XYZ file of C-alpha atoms in Angstrom:
53
model
C 49.881 23.252 20.792
C 49.995 22.781 17.043
C 53.165 20.706 17.247
C 51.524 18.399 19.812
C 48.608 17.851 17.453
C 50.891 17.175 14.500
C 53.019 14.698 16.452
C 49.857 12.908 17.617
C 48.549 12.550 14.049
C 51.775 11.488 12.316
C 51.648 7.845 13.542
C 48.032 7.555 12.368
C 48.874 8.717 8.866
C 51.972 6.522 8.686
C 49.917 3.490 9.709
C 47.266 4.270 7.098
C 49.943 4.703 4.426
C 51.617 1.407 5.345
C 48.293 -0.406 5.170
C 47.526 1.150 1.795
C 50.909 0.183 0.382
C 50.603 -3.364 1.726
C 47.178 -3.725 0.121
C 48.476 -2.386 -3.212
C 51.268 -4.965 -3.194
C 48.782 -7.759 -2.523
C 50.136 -8.711 0.892
C 46.628 -8.671 2.365
C 43.382 -9.834 0.780
C 39.890 -8.358 1.238
C 39.087 -10.430 4.304
C 42.291 -9.354 6.028
C 41.698 -5.697 5.260
C 38.201 -5.797 6.765
C 39.613 -7.257 9.965
C 42.387 -4.658 10.096
C 39.938 -1.808 9.544
C 37.762 -3.074 12.380
C 40.791 -3.449 14.653
C 42.217 -0.025 13.911
C 38.986 1.973 14.008
C 37.408 0.255 17.004
C 40.432 -0.273 19.223
C 43.733 1.251 18.194
C 42.622 4.735 17.103
C 40.618 5.496 20.272
C 43.461 4.165 22.428
C 45.942 6.334 20.581
C 43.774 9.439 20.856
C 43.125 8.999 24.586
C 46.753 8.047 25.208
C 47.845 11.293 23.593
C 45.724 13.336 25.976
């Protein structure tokens, strides 16, 4: 049970880390980051959570 939860959360944390590193390097500007946040929180995260069930 715990391993299933951990394996479901790892891709979320990796995606957040990649976005943070890309923003630190200046690959994305503020407008891009707002769009990515909206995309991830409104669409991708719920799909990932329900897909894991």
